[in-house]
PDB file of C-alpha atoms in Angstrom:
ATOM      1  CA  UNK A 259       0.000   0.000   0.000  1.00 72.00           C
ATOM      2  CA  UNK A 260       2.939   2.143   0.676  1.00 83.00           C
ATOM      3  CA  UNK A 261       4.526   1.334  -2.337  1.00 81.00           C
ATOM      4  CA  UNK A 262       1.901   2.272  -4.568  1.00 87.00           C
ATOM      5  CA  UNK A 263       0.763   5.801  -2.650  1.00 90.00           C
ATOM      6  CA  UNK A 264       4.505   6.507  -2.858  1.00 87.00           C
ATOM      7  CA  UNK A 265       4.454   5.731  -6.652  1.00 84.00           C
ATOM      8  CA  UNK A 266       0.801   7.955  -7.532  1.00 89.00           C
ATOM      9  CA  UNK A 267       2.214  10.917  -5.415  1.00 89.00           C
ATOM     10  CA  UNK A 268       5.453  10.789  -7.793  1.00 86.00           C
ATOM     11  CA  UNK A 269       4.039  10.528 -11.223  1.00 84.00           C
ATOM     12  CA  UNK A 270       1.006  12.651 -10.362  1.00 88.00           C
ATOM     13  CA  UNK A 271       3.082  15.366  -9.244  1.00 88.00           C
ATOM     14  CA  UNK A 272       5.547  14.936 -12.134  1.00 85.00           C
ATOM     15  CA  UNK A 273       2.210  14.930 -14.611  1.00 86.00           C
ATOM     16  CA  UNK A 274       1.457  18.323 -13.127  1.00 89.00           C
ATOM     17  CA  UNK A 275       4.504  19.621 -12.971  1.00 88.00           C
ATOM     18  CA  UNK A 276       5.259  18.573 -16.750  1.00 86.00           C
ATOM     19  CA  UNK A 277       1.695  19.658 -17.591  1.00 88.00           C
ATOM     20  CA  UNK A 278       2.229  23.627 -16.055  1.00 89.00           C
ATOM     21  CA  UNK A 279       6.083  23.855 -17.390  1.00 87.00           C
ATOM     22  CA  UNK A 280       4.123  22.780 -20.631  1.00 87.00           C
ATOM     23  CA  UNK A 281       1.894  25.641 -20.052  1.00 90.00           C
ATOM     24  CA  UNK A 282       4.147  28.043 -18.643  1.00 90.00           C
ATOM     25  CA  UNK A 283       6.032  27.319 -22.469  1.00 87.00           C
ATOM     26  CA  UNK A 284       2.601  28.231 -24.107  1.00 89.00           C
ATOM     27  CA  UNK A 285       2.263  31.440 -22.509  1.00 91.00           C
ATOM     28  CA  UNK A 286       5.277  32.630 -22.329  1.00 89.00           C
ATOM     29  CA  UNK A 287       6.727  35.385 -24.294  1.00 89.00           C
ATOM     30  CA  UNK A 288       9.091  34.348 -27.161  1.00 83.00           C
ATOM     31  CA  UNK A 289      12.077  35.811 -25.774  1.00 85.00           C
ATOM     32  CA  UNK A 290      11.253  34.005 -22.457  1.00 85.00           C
ATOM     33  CA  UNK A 291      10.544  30.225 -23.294  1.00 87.00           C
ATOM     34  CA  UNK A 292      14.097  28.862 -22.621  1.00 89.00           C
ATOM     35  CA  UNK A 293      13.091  29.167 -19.092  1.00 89.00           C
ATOM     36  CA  UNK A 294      10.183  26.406 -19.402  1.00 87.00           C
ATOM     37  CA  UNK A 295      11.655  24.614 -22.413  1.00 88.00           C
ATOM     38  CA  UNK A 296      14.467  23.497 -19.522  1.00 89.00           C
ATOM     39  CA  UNK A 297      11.815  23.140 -17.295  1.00 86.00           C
ATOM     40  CA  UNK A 298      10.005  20.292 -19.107  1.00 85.00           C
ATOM     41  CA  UNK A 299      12.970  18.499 -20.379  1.00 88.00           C
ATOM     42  CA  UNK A 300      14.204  17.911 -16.789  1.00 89.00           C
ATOM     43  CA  UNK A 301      11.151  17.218 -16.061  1.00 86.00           C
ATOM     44  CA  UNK A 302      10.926  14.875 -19.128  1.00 86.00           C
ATOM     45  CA  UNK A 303      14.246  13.118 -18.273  1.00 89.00           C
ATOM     46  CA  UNK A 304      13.066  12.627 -14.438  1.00 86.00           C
ATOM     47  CA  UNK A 305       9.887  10.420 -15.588  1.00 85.00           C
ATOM     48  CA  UNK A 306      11.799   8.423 -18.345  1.00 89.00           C
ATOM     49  CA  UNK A 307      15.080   8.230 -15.601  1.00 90.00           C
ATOM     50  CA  UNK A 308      12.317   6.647 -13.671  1.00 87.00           C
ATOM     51  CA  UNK A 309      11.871   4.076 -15.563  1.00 88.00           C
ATOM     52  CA  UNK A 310      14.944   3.157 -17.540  1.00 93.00           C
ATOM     53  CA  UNK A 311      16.058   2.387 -13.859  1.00 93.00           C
ATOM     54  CA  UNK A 312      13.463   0.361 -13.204  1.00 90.00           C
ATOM     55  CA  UNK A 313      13.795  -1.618 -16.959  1.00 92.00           C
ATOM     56  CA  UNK A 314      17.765  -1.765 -16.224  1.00 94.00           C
ATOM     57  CA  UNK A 315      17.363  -3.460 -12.905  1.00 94.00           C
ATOM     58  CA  UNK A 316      14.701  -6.079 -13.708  1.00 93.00           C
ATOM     59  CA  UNK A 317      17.478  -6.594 -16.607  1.00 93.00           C
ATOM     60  CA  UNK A 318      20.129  -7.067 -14.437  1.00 95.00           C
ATOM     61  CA  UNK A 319      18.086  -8.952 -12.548  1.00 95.00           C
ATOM     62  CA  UNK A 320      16.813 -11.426 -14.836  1.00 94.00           C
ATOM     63  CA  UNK A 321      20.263 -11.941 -15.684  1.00 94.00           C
ATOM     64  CA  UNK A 322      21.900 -12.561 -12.481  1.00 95.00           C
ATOM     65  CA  UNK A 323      19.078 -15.005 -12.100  1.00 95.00           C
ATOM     66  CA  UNK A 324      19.945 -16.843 -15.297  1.00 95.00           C
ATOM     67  CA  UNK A 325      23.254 -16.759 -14.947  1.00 95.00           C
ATOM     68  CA  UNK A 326      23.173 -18.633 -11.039  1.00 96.00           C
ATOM     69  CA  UNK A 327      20.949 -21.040 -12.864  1.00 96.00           C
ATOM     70  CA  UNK A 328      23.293 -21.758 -15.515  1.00 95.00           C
ATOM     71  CA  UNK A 329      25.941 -22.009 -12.876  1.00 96.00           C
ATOM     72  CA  UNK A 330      23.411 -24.530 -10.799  1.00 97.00           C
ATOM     73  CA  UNK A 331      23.269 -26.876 -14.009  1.00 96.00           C
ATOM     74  CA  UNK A 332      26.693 -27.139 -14.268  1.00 96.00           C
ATOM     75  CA  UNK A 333      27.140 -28.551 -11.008  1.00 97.00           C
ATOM     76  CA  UNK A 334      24.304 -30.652 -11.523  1.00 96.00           C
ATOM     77  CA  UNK A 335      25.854 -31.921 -14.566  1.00 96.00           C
ATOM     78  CA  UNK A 336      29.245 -32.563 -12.099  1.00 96.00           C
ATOM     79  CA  UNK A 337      27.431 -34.248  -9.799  1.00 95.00           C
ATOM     80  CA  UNK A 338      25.673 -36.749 -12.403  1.00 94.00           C
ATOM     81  CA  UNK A 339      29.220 -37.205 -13.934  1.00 93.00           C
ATOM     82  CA  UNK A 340      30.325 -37.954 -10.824  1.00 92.00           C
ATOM     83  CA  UNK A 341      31.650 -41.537  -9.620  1.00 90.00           C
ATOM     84  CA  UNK A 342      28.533 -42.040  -7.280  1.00 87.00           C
ATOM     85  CA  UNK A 343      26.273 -42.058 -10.704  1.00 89.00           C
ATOM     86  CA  UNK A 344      28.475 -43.821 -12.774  1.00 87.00           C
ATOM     87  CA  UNK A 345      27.275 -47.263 -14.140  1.00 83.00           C
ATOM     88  CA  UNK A 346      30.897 -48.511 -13.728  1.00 85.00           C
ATOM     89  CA  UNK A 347      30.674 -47.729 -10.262  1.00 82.00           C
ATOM     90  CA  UNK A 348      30.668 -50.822  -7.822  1.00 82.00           C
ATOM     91  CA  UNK A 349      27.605 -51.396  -6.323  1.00 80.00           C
ATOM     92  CA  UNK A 350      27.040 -51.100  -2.611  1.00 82.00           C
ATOM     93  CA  UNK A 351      26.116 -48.917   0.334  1.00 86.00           C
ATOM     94  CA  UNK A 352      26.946 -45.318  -0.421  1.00 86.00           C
ATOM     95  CA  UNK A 353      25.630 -42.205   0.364  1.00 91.00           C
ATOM     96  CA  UNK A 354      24.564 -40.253  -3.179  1.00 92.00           C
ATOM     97  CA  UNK A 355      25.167 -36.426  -3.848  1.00 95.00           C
ATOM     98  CA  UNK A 356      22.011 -34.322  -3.968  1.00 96.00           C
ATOM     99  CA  UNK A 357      21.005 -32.095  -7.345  1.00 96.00           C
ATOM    100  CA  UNK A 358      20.754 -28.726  -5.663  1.00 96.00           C
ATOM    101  CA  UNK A 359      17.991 -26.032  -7.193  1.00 95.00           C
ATOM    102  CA  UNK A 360      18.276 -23.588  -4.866  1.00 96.00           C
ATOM    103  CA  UNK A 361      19.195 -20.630  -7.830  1.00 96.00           C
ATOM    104  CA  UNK A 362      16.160 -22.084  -8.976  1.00 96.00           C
ATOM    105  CA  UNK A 363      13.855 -21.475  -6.361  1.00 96.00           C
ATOM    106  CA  UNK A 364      15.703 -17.884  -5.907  1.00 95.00           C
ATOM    107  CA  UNK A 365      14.762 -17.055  -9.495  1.00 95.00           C
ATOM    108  CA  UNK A 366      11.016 -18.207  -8.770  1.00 95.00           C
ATOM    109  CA  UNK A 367      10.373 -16.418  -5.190  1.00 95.00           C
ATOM    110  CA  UNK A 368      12.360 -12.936  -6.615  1.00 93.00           C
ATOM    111  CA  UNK A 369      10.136 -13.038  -9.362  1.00 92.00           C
ATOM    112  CA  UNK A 370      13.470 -11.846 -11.956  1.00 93.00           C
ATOM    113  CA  UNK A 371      11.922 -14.153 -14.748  1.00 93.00           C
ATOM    114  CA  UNK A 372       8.578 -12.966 -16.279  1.00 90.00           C
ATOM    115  CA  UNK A 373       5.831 -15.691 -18.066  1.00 90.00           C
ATOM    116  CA  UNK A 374       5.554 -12.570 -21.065  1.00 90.00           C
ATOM    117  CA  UNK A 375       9.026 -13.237 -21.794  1.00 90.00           C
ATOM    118  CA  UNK A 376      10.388 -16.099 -20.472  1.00 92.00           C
ATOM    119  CA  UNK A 377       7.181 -18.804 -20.421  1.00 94.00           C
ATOM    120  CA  UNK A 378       9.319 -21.511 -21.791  1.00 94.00           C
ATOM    121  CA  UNK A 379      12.062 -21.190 -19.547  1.00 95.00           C
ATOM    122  CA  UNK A 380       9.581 -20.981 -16.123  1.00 96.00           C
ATOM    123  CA  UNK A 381       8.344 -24.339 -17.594  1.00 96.00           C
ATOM    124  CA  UNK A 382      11.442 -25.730 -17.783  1.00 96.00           C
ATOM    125  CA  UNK A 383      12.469 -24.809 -15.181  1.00 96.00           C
ATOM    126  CA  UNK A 384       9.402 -26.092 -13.157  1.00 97.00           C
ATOM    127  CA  UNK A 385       9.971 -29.608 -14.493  1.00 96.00           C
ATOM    128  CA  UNK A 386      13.570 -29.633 -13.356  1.00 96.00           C
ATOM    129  CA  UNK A 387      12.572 -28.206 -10.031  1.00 96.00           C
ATOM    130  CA  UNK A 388       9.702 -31.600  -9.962  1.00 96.00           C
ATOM    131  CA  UNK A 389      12.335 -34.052 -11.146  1.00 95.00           C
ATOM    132  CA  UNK A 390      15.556 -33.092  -8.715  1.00 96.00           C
ATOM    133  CA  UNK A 391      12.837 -33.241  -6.147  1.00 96.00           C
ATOM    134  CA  UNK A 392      11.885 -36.850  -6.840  1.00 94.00           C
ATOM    135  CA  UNK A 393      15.564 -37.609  -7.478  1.00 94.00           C
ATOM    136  CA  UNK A 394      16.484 -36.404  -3.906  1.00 95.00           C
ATOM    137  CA  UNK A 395      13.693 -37.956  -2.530  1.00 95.00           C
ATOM    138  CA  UNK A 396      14.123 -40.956  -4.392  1.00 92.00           C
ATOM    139  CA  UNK A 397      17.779 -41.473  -3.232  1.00 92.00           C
ATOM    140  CA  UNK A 398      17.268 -40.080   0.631  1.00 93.00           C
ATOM    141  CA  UNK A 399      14.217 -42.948   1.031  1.00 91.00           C
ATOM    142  CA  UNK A 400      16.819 -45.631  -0.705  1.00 89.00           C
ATOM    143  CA  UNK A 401      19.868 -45.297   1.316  1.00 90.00           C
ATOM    144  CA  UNK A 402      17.177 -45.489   4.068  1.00 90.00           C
ATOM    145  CA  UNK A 403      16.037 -48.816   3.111  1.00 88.00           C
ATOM    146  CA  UNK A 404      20.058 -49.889   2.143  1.00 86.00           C
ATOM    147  CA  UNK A 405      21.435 -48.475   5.107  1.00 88.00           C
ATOM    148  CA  UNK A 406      18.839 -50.259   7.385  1.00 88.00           C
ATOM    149  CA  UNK A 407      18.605 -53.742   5.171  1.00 82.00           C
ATOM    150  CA  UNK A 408      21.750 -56.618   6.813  1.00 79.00           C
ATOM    151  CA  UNK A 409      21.883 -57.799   2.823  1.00 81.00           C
ATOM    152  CA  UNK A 410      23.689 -56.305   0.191  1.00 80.00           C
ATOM    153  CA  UNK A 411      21.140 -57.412  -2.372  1.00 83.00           C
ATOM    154  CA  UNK A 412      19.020 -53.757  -2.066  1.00 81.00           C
ATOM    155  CA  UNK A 413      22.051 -52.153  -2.684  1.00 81.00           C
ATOM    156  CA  UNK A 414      22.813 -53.987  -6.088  1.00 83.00           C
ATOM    157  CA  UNK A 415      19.004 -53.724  -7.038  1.00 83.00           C
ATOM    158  CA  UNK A 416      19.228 -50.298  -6.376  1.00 84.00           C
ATOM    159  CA  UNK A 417      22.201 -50.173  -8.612  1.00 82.00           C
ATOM    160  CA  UNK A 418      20.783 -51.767 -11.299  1.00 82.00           C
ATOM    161  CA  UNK A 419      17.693 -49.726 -11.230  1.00 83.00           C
ATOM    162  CA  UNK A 420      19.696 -46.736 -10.915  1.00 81.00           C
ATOM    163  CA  UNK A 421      21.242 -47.719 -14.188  1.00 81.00           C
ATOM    164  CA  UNK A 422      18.531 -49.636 -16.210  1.00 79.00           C
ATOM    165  CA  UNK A 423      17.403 -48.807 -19.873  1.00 78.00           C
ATOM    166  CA  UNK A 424      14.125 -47.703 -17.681  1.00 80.00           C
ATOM    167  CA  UNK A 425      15.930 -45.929 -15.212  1.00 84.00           C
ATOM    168  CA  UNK A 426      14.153 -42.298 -13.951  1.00 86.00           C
ATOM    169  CA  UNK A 427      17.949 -41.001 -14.248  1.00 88.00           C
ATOM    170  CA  UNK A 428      18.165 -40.963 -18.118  1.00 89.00           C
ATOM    171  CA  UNK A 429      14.720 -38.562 -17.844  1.00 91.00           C
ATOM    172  CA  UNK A 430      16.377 -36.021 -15.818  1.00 93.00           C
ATOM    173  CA  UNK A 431      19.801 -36.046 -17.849  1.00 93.00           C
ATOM    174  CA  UNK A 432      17.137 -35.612 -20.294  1.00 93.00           C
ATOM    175  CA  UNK A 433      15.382 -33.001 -18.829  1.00 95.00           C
ATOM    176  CA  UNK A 434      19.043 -31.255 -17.730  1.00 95.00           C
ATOM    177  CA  UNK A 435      20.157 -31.212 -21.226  1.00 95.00           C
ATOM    178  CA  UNK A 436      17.281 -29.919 -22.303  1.00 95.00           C
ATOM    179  CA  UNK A 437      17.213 -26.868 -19.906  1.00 94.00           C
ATOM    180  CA  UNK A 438      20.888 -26.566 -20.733  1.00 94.00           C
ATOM    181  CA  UNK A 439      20.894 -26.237 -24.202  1.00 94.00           C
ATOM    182  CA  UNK A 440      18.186 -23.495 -23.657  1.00 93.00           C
ATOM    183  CA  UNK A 441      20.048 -21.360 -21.615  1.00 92.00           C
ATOM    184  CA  UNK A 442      22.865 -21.384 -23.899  1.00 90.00           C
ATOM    185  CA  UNK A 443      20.506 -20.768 -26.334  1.00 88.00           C
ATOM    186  CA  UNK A 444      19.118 -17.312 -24.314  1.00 77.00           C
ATOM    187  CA  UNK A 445      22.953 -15.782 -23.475  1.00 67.00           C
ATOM    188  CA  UNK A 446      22.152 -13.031 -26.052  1.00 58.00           C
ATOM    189  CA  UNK A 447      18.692 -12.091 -24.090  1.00 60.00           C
TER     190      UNK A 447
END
């Protein structure tokens, strides 16, 4: 509510002012209109300052966000590339790295990206956000049930499923190159 009193009393007394220096200009004598020419180009410059600042920063913005998400998939990549995820890996009780989205969820909650301009990229981004939750929770409820089992035989099961030509992994190195090849796709936006 603040904000938005804060933002009428501005622009309606800029509109005013810019509407009398526009009169004062009308009425003036032509020898005296350099006076309220000035007048209404500062005037002029202080409502489009206004918001040039505000389109610069929502730029920046939307690419700081990008860029920490681009930096997030990297490291996602890392981690899937890791040993841990590797099919030559021996099977057995480990503990698996987590994807991390937490540039992600920072892009979402500062609201940087827009759905005019970026709806494809908010989708995308929504369906990694779904998959590196099942992924995490996936793994976290696994090691549970290998960590807590006296056999080895979950662990190799796991292993195998982890691997499989069905395996939920291959969807969300899927889904990651996907999102990748997007964003390297956007790095003139």
């Amino acid at each position: 509510m603040t904000r938005i009193a804060i933002t009428v009393l501005t622009f309606g007394a800029l509109a005013v002012a810019t509407a009398l220096g526009v009169a004062w200009f009308a009425v003036s004598p032509p020898g005296g209109r350099w006076e309220p020419a000035v007048n209404s180009l500062a005037l002029l410059a202080g409502i489009t300052g206004i918001f040039a600042e505000r389109w610069a920063t929502q730029r920046e913005q939307r690419k700081q966000a990008i860029e920490s998400i681009r930096l997030e998939m990297a490291r996602n990549r890392e981690t899937l590339d890791g040993e841990a995820f590797r099919p030559s890996a021996p099977p057995g009780r480990r503990v698996y790295p987590r994807l991390i989205q937490s540039a992600v969820d920072s892009a979402f909650a500062s609201g940087a990206l827009t759905p005019r301009r970026d709806a494809e990229l908010i989708d995308l981004l929504h369906r990694w956000r779904s998959a590196v939750s099942s992924v995490n929770r996936r793994l976290e409820l696994t090691e549970m049930l290998v960590f807590t089992s006296a056999s080895t035989e979950s662990a190799e099961r796991f292993h195998e499923a982890l691997h499989g030509a069905g395996s939920f992994m291959r969807d969300v190195r899927s889904l990651l190159d996907e999102t990748q090849t997007y964003l390297d796709s956007r790095t003139s936006d």
